[in-house]
PDB file of C-alpha atoms in Angstrom:
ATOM      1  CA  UNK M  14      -5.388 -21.551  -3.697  1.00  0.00           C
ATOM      2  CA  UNK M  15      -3.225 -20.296  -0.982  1.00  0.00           C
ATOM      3  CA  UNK M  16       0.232 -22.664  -0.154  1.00  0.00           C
ATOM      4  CA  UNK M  17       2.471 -21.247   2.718  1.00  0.00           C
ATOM      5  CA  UNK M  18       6.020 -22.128   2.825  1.00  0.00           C
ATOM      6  CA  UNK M  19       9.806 -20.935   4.735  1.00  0.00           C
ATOM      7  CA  UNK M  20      10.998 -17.745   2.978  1.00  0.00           C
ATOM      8  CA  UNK M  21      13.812 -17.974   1.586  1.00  0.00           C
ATOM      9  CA  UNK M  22      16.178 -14.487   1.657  1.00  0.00           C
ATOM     10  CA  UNK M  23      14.883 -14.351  -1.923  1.00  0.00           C
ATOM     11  CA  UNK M  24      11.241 -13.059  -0.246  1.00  0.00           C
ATOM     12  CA  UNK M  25      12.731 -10.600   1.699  1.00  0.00           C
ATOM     13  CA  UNK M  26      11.690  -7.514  -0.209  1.00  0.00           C
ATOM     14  CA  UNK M  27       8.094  -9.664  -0.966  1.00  0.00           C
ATOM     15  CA  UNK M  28       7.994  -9.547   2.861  1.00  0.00           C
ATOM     16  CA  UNK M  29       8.687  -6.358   3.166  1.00  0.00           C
ATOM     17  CA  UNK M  30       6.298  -5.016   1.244  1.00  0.00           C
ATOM     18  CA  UNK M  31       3.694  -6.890   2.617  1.00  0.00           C
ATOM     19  CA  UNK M  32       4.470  -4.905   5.842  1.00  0.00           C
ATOM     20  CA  UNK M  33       5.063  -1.589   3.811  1.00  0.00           C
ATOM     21  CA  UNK M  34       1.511  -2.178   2.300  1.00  0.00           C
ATOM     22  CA  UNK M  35      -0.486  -3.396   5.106  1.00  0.00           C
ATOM     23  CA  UNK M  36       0.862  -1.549   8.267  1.00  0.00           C
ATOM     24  CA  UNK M  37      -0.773   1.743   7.238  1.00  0.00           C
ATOM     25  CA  UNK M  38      -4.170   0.117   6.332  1.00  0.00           C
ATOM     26  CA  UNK M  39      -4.192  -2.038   9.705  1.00  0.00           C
ATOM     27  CA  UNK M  40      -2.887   0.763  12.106  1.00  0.00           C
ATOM     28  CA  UNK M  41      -4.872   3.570  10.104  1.00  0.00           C
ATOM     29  CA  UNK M  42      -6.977   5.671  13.073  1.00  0.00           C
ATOM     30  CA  UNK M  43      -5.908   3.103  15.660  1.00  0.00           C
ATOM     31  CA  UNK M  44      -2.244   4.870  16.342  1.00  0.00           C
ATOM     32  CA  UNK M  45      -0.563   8.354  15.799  1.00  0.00           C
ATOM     33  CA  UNK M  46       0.815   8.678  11.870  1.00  0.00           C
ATOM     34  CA  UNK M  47       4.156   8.614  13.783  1.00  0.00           C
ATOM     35  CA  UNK M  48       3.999   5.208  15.118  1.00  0.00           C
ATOM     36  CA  UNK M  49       3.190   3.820  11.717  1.00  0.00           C
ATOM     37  CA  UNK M  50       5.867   5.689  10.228  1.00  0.00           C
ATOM     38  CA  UNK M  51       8.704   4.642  13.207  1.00  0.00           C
ATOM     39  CA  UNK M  52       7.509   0.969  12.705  1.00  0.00           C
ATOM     40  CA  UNK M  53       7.866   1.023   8.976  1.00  0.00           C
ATOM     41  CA  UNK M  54      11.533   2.456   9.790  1.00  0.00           C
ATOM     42  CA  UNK M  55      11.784   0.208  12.499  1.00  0.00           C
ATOM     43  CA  UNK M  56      10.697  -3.132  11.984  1.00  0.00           C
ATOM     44  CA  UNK M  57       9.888  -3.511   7.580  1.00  0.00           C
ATOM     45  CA  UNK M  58      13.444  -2.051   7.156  1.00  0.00           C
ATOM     46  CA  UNK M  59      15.421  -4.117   4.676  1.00  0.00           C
ATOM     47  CA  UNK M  60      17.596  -5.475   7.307  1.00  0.00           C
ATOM     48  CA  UNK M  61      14.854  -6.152   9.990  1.00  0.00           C
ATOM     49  CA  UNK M  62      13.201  -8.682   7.391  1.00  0.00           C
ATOM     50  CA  UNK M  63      16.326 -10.407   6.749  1.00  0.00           C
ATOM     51  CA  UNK M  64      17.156 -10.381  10.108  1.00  0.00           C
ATOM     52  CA  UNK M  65      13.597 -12.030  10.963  1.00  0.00           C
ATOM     53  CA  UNK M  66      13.814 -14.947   7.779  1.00  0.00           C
ATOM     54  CA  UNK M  67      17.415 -15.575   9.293  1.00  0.00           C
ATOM     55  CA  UNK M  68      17.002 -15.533  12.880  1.00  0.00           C
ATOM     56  CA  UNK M  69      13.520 -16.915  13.289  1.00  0.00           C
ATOM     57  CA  UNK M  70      10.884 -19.117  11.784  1.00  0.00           C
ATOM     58  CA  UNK M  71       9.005 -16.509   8.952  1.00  0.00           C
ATOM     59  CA  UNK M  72       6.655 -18.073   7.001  1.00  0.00           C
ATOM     60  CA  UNK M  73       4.908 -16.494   3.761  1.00  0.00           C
ATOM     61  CA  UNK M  74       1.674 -17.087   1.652  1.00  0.00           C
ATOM     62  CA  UNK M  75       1.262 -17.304  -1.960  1.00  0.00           C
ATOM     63  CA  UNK M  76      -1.274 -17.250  -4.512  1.00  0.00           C
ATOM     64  CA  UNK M  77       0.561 -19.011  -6.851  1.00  0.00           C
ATOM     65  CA  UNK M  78       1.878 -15.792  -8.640  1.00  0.00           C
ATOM     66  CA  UNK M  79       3.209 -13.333  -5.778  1.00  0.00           C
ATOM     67  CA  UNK M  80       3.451 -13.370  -1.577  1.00  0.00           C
ATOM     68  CA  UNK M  81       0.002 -12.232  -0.143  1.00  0.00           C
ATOM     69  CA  UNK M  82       1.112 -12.555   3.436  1.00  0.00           C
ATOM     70  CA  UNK M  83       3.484 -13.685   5.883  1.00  0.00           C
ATOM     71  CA  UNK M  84       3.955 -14.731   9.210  1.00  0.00           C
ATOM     72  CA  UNK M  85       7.255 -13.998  11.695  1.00  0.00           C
ATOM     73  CA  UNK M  86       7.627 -16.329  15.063  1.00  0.00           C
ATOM     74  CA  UNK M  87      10.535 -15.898  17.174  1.00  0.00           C
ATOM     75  CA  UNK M  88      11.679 -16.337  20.777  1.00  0.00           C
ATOM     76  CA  UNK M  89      11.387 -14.033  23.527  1.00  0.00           C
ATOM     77  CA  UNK M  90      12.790 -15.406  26.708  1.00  0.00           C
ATOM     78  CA  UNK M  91      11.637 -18.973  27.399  1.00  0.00           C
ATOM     79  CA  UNK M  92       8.427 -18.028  25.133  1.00  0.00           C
ATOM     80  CA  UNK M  93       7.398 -18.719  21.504  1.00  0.00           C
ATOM     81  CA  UNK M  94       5.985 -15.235  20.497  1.00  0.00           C
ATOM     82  CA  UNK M  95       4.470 -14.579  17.213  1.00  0.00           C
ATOM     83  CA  UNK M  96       5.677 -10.839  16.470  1.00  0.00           C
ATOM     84  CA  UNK M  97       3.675 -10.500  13.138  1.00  0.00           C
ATOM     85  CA  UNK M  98       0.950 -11.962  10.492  1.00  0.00           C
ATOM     86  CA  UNK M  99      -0.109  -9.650   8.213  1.00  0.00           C
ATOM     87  CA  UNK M 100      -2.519 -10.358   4.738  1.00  0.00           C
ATOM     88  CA  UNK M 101      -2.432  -8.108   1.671  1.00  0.00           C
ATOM     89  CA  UNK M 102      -5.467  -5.916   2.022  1.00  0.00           C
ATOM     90  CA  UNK M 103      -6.630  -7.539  -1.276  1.00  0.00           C
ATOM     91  CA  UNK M 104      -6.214 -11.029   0.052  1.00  0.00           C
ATOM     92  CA  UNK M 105      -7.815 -11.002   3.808  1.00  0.00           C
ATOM     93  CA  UNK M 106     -11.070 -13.091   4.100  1.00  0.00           C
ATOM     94  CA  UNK M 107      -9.547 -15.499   1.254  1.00  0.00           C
ATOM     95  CA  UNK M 108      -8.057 -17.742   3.901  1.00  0.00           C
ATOM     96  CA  UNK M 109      -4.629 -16.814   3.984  1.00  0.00           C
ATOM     97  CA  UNK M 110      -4.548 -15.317   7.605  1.00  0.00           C
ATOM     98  CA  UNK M 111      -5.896 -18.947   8.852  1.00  0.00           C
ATOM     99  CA  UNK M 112      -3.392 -20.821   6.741  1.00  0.00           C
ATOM    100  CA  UNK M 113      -0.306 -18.917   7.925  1.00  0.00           C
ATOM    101  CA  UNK M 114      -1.821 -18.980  11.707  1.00  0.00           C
ATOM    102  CA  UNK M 115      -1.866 -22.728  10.963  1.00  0.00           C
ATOM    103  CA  UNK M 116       1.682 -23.419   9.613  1.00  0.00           C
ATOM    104  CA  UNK M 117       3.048 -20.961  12.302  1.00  0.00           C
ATOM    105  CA  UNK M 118       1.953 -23.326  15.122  1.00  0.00           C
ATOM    106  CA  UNK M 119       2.747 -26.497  13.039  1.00  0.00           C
ATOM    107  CA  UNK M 120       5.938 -24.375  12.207  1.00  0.00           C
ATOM    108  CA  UNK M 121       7.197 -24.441  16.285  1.00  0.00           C
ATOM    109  CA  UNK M 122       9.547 -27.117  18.035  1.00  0.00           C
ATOM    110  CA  UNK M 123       7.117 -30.440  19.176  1.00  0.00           C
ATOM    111  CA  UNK M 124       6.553 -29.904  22.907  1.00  0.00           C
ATOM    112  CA  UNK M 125       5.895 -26.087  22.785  1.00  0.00           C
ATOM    113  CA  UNK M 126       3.369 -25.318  25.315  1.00  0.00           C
ATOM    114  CA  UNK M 127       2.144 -21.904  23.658  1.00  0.00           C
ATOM    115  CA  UNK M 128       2.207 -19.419  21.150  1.00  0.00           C
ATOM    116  CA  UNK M 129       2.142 -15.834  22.377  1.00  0.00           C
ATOM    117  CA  UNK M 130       1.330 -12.705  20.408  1.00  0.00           C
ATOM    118  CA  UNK M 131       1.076  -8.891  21.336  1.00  0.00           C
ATOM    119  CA  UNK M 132      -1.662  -6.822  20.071  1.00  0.00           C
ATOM    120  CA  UNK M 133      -3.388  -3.554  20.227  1.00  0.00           C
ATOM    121  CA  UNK M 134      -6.049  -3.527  22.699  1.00  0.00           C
ATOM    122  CA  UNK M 135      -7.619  -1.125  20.072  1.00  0.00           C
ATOM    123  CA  UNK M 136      -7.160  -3.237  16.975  1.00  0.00           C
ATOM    124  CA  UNK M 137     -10.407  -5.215  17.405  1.00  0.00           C
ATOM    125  CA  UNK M 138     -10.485  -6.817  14.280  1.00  0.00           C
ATOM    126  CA  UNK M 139      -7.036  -8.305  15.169  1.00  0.00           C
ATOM    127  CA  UNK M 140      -8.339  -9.304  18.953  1.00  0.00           C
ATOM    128  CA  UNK M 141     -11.571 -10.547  16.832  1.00  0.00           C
ATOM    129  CA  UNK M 142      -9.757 -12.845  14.843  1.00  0.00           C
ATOM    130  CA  UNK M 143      -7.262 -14.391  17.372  1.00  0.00           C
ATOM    131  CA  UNK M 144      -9.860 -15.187  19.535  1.00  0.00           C
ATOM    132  CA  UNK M 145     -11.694 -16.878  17.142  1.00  0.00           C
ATOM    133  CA  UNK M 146      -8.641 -19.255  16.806  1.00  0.00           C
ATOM    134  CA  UNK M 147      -8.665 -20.071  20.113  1.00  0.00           C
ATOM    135  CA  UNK M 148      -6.187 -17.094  21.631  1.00  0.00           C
ATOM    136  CA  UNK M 149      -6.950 -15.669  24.816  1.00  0.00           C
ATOM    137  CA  UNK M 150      -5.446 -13.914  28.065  1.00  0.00           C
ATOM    138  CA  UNK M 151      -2.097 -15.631  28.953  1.00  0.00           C
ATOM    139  CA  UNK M 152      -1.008 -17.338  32.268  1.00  0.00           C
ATOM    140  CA  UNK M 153       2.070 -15.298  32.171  1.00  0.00           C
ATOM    141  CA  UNK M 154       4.227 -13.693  30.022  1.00  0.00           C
ATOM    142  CA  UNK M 155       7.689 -12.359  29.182  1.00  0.00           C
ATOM    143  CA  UNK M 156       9.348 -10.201  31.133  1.00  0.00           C
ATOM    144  CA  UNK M 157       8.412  -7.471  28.292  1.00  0.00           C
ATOM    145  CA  UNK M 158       6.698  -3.901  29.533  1.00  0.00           C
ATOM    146  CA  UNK M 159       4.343  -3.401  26.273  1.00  0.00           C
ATOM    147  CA  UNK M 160       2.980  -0.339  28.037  1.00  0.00           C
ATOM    148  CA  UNK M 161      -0.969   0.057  28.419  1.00  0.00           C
ATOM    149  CA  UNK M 162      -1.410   0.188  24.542  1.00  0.00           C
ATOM    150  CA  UNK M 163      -0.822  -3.104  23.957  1.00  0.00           C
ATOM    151  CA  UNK M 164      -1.479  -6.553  25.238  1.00  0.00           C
ATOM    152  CA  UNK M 165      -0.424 -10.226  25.089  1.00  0.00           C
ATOM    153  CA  UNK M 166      -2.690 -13.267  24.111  1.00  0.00           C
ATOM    154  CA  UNK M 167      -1.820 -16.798  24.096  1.00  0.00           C
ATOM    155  CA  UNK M 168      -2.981 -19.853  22.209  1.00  0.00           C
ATOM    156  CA  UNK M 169      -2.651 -23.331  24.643  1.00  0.00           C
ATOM    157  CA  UNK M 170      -0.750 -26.048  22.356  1.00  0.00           C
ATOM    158  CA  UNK M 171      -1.002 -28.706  25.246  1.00  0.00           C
ATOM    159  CA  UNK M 172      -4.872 -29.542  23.626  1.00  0.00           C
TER     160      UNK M 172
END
């Protein structure tokens, strides 16, 4: 059974290796070696996650015996932007990506209007699975240049 909850400082090396384990699956012959190993540096460094459980809304999943996967929400101008949900490799399919989706949106201040996200426009199993939750091409965006690599997708919360 998965149960998502706030981390707690006490996850952040759970959290981080949840990034440290599935960033090289999920990237692996979508991007350059180098951009999976700069992101690692970048963004699953110790004081990223702590940073991200401090400063934002970050989320994780359990099993009941370890953190399977997490989710990080934060803001980016006027916008709620979802800058990462990632599932153990061994624990995709099993529901947890749905649940922490779920508690992510339930997670953001009553009266937000949507939930952006940023994605590889390669990464179609990513693309496959947001759209499936309802995500699609946003009415605008932050004032963010993601380059032609990558592209954002929002998720109306006025339903």
């Amino acid at each position: 059974m998965i149960a998502v909850r706030p981390a707690t400082l006490s996850d952040a090396e759970a959290v981080r290796q949840i990034g440290l384990t599935t960033w090289p699956v999920a990237y692996a012959g979508l991007v350059p070696d180098e951009f999976i190993t700069d992101g690692l540096a970048k963004w699953w460094s110790p004081e990223a996650v702590e940073r991200g459980i401090t400063n934002g809304i970050t989320l994780v999943a359990t099993d009941g015996t370890q953190v399977v996967g997490m989710v990080g929400l934060g803001k980016q101008d006027d916008f709620w932007v979802m800058w990462k949900l990632y599932v153990l490799p061994t624990h995709q399919k099993a529901g947890a990506g749905k649940a922490l989706l779920n508690a992510a949106i339930a997670a953001l201040p009553d009266g937000t209007p949507e939930l952006l996200l940023n994605v590889l426009v390669t990464n179609e199993k990513a693309i496959a699975f947001y759209r499936s939750r309802g995500f699609g091409t946003p009415r605008r965006t932050p004032d963010r240049d993601l380059g032609e690599d990558v592209t954002w997708m929002s998720l109306d919360l006025n339903r």
